[in-house]
mmCIF file of C-alpha atoms in Angstrom:
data_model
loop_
_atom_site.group_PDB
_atom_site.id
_atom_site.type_symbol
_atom_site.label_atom_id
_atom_site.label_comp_id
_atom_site.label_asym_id
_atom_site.label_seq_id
_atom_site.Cartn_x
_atom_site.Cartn_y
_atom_site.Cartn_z
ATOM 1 C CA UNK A 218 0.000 0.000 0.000
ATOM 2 C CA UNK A 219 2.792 2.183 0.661
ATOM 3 C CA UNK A 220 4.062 1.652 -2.757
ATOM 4 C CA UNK A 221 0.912 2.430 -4.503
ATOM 5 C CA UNK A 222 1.025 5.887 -2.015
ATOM 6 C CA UNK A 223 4.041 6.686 -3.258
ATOM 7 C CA UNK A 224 3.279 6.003 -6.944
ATOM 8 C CA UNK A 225 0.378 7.799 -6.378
ATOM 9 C CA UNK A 226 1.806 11.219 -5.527
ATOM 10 C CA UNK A 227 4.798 10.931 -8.052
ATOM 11 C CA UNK A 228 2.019 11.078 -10.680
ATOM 12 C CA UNK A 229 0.505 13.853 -8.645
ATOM 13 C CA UNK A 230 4.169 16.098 -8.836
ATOM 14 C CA UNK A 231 4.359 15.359 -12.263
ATOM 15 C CA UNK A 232 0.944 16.645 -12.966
ATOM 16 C CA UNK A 233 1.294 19.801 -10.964
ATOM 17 C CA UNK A 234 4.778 20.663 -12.724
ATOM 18 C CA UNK A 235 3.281 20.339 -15.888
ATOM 19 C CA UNK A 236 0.414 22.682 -14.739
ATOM 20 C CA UNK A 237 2.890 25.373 -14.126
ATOM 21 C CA UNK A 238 5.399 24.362 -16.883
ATOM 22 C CA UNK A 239 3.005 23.981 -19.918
ATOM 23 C CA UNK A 240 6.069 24.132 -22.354
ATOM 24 C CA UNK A 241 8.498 21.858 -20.290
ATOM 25 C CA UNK A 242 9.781 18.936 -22.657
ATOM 26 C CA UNK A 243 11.116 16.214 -21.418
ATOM 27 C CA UNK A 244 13.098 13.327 -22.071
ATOM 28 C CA UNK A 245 15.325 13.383 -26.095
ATOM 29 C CA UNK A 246 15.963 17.396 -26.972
ATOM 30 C CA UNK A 247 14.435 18.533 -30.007
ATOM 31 C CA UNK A 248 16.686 19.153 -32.757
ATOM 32 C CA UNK A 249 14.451 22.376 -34.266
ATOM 33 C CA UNK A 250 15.900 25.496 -33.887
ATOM 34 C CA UNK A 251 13.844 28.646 -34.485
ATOM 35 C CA UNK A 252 15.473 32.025 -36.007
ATOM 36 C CA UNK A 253 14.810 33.969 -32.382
ATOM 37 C CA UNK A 254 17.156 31.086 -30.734
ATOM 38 C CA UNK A 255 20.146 32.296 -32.594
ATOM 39 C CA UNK A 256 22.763 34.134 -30.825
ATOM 40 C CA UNK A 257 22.553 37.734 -31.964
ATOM 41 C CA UNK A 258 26.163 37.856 -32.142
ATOM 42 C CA UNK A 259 25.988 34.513 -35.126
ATOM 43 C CA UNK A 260 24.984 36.973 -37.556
ATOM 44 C CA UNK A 261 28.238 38.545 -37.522
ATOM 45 C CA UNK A 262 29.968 35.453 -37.405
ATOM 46 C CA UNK A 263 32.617 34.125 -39.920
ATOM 47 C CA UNK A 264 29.770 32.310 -41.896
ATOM 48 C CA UNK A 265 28.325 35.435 -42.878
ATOM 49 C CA UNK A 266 31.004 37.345 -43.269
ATOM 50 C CA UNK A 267 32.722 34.698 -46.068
ATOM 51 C CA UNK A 268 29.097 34.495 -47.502
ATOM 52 C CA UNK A 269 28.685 38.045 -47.627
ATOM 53 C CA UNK A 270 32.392 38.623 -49.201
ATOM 54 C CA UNK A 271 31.901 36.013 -51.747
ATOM 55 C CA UNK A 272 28.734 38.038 -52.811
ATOM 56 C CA UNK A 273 30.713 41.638 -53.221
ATOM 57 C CA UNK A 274 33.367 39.498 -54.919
ATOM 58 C CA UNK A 275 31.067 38.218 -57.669
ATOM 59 C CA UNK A 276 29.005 41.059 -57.849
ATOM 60 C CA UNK A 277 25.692 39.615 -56.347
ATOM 61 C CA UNK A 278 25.972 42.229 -53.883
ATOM 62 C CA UNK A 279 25.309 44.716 -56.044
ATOM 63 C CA UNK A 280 25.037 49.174 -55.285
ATOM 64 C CA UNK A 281 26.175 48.275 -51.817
ATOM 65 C CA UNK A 282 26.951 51.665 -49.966
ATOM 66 C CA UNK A 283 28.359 50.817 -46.671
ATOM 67 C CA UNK A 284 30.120 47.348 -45.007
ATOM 68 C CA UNK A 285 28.035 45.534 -42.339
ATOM 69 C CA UNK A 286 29.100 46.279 -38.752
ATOM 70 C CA UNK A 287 29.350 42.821 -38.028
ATOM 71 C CA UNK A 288 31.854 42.402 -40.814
ATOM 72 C CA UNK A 289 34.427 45.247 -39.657
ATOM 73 C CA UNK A 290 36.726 42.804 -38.169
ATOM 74 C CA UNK A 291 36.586 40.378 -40.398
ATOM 75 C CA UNK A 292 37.792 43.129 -43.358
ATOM 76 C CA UNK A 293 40.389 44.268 -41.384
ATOM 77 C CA UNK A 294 41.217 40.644 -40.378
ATOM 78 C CA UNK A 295 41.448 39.627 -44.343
ATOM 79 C CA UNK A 296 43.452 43.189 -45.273
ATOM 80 C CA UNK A 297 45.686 42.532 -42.835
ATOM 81 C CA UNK A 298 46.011 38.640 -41.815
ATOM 82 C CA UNK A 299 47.803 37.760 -45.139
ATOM 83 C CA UNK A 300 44.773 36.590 -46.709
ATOM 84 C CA UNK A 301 44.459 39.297 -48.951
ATOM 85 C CA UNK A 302 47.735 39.002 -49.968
ATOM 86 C CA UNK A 303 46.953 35.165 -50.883
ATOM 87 C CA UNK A 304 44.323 35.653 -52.955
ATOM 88 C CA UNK A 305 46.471 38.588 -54.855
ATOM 89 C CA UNK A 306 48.734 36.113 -55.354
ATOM 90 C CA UNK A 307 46.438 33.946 -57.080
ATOM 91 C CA UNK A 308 45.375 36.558 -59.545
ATOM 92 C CA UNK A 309 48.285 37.780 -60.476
ATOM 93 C CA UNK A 310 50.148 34.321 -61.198
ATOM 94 C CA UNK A 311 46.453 33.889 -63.403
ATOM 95 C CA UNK A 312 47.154 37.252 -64.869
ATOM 96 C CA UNK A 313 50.914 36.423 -65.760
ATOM 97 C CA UNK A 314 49.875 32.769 -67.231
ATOM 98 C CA UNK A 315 47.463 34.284 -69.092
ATOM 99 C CA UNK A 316 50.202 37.569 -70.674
ATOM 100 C CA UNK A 317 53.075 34.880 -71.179
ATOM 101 C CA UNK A 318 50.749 32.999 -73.884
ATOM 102 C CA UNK A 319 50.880 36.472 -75.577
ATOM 103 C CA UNK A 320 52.882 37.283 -78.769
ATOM 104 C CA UNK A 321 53.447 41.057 -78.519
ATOM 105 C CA UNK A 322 53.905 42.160 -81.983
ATOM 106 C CA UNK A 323 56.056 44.794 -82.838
ATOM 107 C CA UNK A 324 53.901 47.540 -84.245
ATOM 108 C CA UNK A 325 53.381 48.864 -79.955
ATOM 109 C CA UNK A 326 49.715 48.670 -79.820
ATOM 110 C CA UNK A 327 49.517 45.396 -77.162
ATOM 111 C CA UNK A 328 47.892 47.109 -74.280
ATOM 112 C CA UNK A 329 47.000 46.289 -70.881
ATOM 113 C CA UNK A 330 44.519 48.367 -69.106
ATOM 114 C CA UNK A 331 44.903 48.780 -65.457
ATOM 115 C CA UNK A 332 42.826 50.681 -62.785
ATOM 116 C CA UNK A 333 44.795 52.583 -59.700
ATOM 117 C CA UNK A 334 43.381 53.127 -56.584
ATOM 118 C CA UNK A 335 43.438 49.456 -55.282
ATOM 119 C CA UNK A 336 44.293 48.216 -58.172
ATOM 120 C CA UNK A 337 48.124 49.291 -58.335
ATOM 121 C CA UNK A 338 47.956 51.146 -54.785
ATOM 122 C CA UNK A 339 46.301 51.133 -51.491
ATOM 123 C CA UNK A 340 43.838 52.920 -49.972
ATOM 124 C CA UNK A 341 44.074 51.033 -46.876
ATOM 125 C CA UNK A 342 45.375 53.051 -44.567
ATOM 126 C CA UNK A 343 42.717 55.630 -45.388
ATOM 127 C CA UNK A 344 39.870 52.825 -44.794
ATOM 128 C CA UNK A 345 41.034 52.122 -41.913
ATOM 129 C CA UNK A 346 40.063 55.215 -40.567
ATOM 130 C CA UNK A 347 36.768 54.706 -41.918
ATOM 131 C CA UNK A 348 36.180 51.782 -40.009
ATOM 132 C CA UNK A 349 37.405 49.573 -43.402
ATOM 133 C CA UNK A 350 34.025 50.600 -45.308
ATOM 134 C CA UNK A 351 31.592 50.539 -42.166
ATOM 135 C CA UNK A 352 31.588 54.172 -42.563
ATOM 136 C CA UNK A 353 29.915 56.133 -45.708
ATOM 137 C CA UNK A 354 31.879 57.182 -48.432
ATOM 138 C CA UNK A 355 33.675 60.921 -48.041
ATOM 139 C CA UNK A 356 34.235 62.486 -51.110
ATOM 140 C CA UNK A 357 36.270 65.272 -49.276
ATOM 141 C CA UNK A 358 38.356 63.460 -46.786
ATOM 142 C CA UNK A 359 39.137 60.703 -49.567
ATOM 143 C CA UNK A 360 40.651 63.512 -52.028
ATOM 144 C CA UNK A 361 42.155 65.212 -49.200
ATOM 145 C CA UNK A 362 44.029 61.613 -48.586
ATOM 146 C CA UNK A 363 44.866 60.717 -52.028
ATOM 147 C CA UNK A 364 45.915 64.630 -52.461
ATOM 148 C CA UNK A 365 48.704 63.614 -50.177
ATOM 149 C CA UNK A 366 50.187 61.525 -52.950
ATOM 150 C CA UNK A 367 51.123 58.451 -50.207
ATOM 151 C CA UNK A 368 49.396 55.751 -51.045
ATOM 152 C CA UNK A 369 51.933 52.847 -51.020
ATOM 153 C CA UNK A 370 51.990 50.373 -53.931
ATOM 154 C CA UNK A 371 50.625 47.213 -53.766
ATOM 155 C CA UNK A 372 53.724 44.920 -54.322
ATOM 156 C CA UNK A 373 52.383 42.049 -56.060
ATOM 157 C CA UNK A 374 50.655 44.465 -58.746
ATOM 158 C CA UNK A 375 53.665 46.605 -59.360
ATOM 159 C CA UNK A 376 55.342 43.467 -59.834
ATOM 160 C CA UNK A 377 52.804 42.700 -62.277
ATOM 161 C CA UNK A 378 53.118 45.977 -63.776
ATOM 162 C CA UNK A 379 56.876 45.935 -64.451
ATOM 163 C CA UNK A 380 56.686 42.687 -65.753
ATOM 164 C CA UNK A 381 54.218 44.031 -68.379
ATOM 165 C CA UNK A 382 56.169 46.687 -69.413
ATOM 166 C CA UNK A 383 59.216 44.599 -69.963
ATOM 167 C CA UNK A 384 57.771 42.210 -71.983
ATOM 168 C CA UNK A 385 56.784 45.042 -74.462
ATOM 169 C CA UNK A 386 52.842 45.942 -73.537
ATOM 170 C CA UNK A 387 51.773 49.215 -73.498
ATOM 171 C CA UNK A 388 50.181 49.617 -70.090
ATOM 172 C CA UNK A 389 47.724 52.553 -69.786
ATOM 173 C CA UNK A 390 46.888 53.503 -66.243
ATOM 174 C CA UNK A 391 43.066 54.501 -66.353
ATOM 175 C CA UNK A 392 41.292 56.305 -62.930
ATOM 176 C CA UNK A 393 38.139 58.014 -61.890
ATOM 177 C CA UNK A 394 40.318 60.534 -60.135
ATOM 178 C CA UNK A 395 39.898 64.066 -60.867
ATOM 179 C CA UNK A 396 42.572 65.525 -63.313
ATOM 180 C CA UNK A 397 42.552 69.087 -62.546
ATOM 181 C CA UNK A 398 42.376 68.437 -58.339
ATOM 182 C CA UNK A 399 44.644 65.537 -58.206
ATOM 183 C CA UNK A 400 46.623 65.281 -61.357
ATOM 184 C CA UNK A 401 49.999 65.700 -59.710
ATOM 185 C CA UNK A 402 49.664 64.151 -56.149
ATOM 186 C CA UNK A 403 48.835 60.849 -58.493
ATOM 187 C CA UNK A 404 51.733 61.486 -61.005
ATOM 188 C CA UNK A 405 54.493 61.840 -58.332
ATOM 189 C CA UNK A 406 52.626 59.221 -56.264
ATOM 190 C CA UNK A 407 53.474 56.140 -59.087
ATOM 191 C CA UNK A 408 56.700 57.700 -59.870
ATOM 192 C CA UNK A 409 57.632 57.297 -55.954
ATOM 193 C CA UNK A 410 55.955 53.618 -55.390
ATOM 194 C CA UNK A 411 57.833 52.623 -58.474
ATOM 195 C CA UNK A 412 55.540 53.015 -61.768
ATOM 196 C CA UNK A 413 57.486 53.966 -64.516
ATOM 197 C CA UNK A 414 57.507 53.326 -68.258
ATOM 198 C CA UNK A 415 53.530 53.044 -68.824
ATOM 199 C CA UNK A 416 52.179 54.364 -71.862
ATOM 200 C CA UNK A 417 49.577 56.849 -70.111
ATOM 201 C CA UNK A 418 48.016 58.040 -67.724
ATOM 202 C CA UNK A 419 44.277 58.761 -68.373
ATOM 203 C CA UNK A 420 42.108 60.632 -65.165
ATOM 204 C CA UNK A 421 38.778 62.141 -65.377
ATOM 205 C CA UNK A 422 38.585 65.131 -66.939
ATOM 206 C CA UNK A 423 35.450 67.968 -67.548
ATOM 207 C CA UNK A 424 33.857 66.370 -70.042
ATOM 208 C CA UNK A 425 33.167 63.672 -68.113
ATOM 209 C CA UNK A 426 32.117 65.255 -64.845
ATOM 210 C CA UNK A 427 28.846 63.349 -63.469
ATOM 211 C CA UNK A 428 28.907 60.464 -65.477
ATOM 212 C CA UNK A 429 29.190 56.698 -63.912
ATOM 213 C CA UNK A 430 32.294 55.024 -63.576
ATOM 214 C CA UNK A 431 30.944 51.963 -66.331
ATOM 215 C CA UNK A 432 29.725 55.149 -68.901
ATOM 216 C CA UNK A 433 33.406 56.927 -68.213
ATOM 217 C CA UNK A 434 35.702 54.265 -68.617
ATOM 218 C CA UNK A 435 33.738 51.979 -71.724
ATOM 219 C CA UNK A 436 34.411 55.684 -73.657
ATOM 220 C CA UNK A 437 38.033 55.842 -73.062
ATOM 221 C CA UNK A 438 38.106 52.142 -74.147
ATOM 222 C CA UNK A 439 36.496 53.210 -77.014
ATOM 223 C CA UNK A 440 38.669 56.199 -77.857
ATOM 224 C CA UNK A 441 41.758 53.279 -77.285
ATOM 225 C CA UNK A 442 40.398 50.952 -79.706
ATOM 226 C CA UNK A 443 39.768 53.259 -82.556
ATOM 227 C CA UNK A 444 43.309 54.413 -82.099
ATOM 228 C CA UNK A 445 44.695 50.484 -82.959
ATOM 229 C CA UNK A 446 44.686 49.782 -79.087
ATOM 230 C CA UNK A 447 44.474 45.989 -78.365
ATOM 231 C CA UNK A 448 43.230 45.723 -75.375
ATOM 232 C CA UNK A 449 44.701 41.966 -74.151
ATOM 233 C CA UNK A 450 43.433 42.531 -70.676
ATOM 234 C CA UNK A 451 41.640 44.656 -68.430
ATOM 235 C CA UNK A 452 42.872 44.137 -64.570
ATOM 236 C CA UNK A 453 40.594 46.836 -61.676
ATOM 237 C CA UNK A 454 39.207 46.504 -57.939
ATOM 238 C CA UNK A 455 36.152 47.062 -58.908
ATOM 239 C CA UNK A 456 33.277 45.850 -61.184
ATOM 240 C CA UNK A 457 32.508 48.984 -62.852
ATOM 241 C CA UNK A 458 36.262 49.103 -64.323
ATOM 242 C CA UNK A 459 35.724 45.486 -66.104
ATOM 243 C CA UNK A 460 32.031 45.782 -67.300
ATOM 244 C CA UNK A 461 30.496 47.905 -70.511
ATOM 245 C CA UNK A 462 31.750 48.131 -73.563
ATOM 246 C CA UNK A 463 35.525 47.448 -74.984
ATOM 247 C CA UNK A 464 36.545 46.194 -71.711
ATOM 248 C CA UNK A 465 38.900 43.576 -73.289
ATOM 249 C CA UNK A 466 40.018 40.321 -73.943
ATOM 250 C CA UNK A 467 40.643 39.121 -71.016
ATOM 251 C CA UNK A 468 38.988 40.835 -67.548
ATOM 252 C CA UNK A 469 40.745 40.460 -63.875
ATOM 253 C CA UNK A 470 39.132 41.394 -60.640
ATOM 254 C CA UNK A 471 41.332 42.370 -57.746
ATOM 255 C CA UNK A 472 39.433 41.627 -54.458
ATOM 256 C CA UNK A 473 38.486 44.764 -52.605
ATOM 257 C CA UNK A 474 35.665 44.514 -49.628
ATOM 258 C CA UNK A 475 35.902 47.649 -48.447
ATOM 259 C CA UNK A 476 33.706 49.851 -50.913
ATOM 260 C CA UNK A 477 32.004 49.890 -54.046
ATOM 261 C CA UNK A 478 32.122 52.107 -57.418
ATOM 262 C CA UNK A 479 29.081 52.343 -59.413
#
């Protein structure tokens, strides 16, 4: 009888914490997990950050204005960590394959195409300051910087750009920085980081004052082309430097999370 008491008011407990526990589960855990469960902090995990790069990368992330917050260390973990460097690596032994299967031809009118500001030098230094994109594009501070005329070169594309040059192309250097403001600054900044011997060096002028970076650039192609400019390969930062019209033979995308051109 004394077991059958006891039985008795162990079904009894069980009752009354299930009374004040309606959504107590007992027993195997369930292996659902609903969005509201998730950490806050997960979203600005390493998952979403490589996700979110490979977007920007391939240009599925497209008109993007600032970096997510939860990404800022992760940019200045890949600018700085060596992985950046890596993947520059890559590109540049692709882009060097690719120009040693070339026969330049002797009449000078092999050309290479390459974009400047972190293309052939940094900006980092300046982004870093801005939180490594977090923060909104400054027109004024970033001409104020690049005014300066210190933006370092970035090594494995100058070696990339000297090896061009001695192998006979003509490489044209071709910017969306303004002529009359920072013509100069950017002349005496490649001759000190090392650029010498390129065929020109083509910045925004007037007549092109307003116009998108894709509408810009696909004209100067243009202008290139009709001179007898072959155009083996095209190498920028940024999508709106390889896409349009006359962008090529050949296209090459240096990584760059840290803004976007339109």
């Amino acid at each position: 009888m004394i077991r059958a008491m006891a039985h008795r008011v162990q079904e009894l407990l069980v009752q009354v914490v299930l009374a004040i526990f309606p959504k107590a589960t007992f027993g195997k855990p369930s292996c659902q997990l609903r969005a509201r469960d998730v950490p806050a902090e997960a979203e600005g995990g390493n998952g979403f950050w490589l996700s979110w790069r490979l977007a920007v990368e391939a240009n599925n992330m497209s008109a993007w204005r600032t970096v997510p917050p939860q990404c800022q260390r992760h940019v200045e973990s890949y600018m700085t960590g060596g992985q950046y460097e890596q993947d520059l690596k890559l590109i540049v032994d692709q882009v060097t394959a690719y120009a040693n299967g070339i026969t330049v031809s002797n009449d000078g009118m092999d050309a290479w195409i390459l974009d400047i500001d972190d293309t052939i030098i940094s900006n980092m230094l300046y982004y870093k300051g801005k939180r490594y994109g977090c923060d909104p594009f400054d027109a004024t501070g970033f001409k104020a910087w690049a005014a300066r005329g210190e933006c370092p070169a970035i090594p494995a594309v100058l070696g990339l750009f000297k090896k061009l040059v001695d192998d006979g192309f003509k490489v044209i250097l071709l910017t969306g920085r303004d002529q009359e403001t920072l013509g100069p600054a950017t002349f005496n900044n490649l001759r000190n980081q090392g650029f010498h011997g390129y065929e020109r060096l083509i910045m925004k002028t007037q007549a092109y004052k307003g116009q998108r970076a894709i509408t810009y650039k696909s004209d100067i192609r243009r202008q290139l082309e009709e001179e007898g400019y072959r155009i083996w390969g095209n190498v920028g930062d940024q999508w709106s430097d390889l896409q349009g019209q006359f962008v090529g033979k050949r296209t090459f995308k240096i990584p760059n999370p840290m803004y976007f051109v339109r």
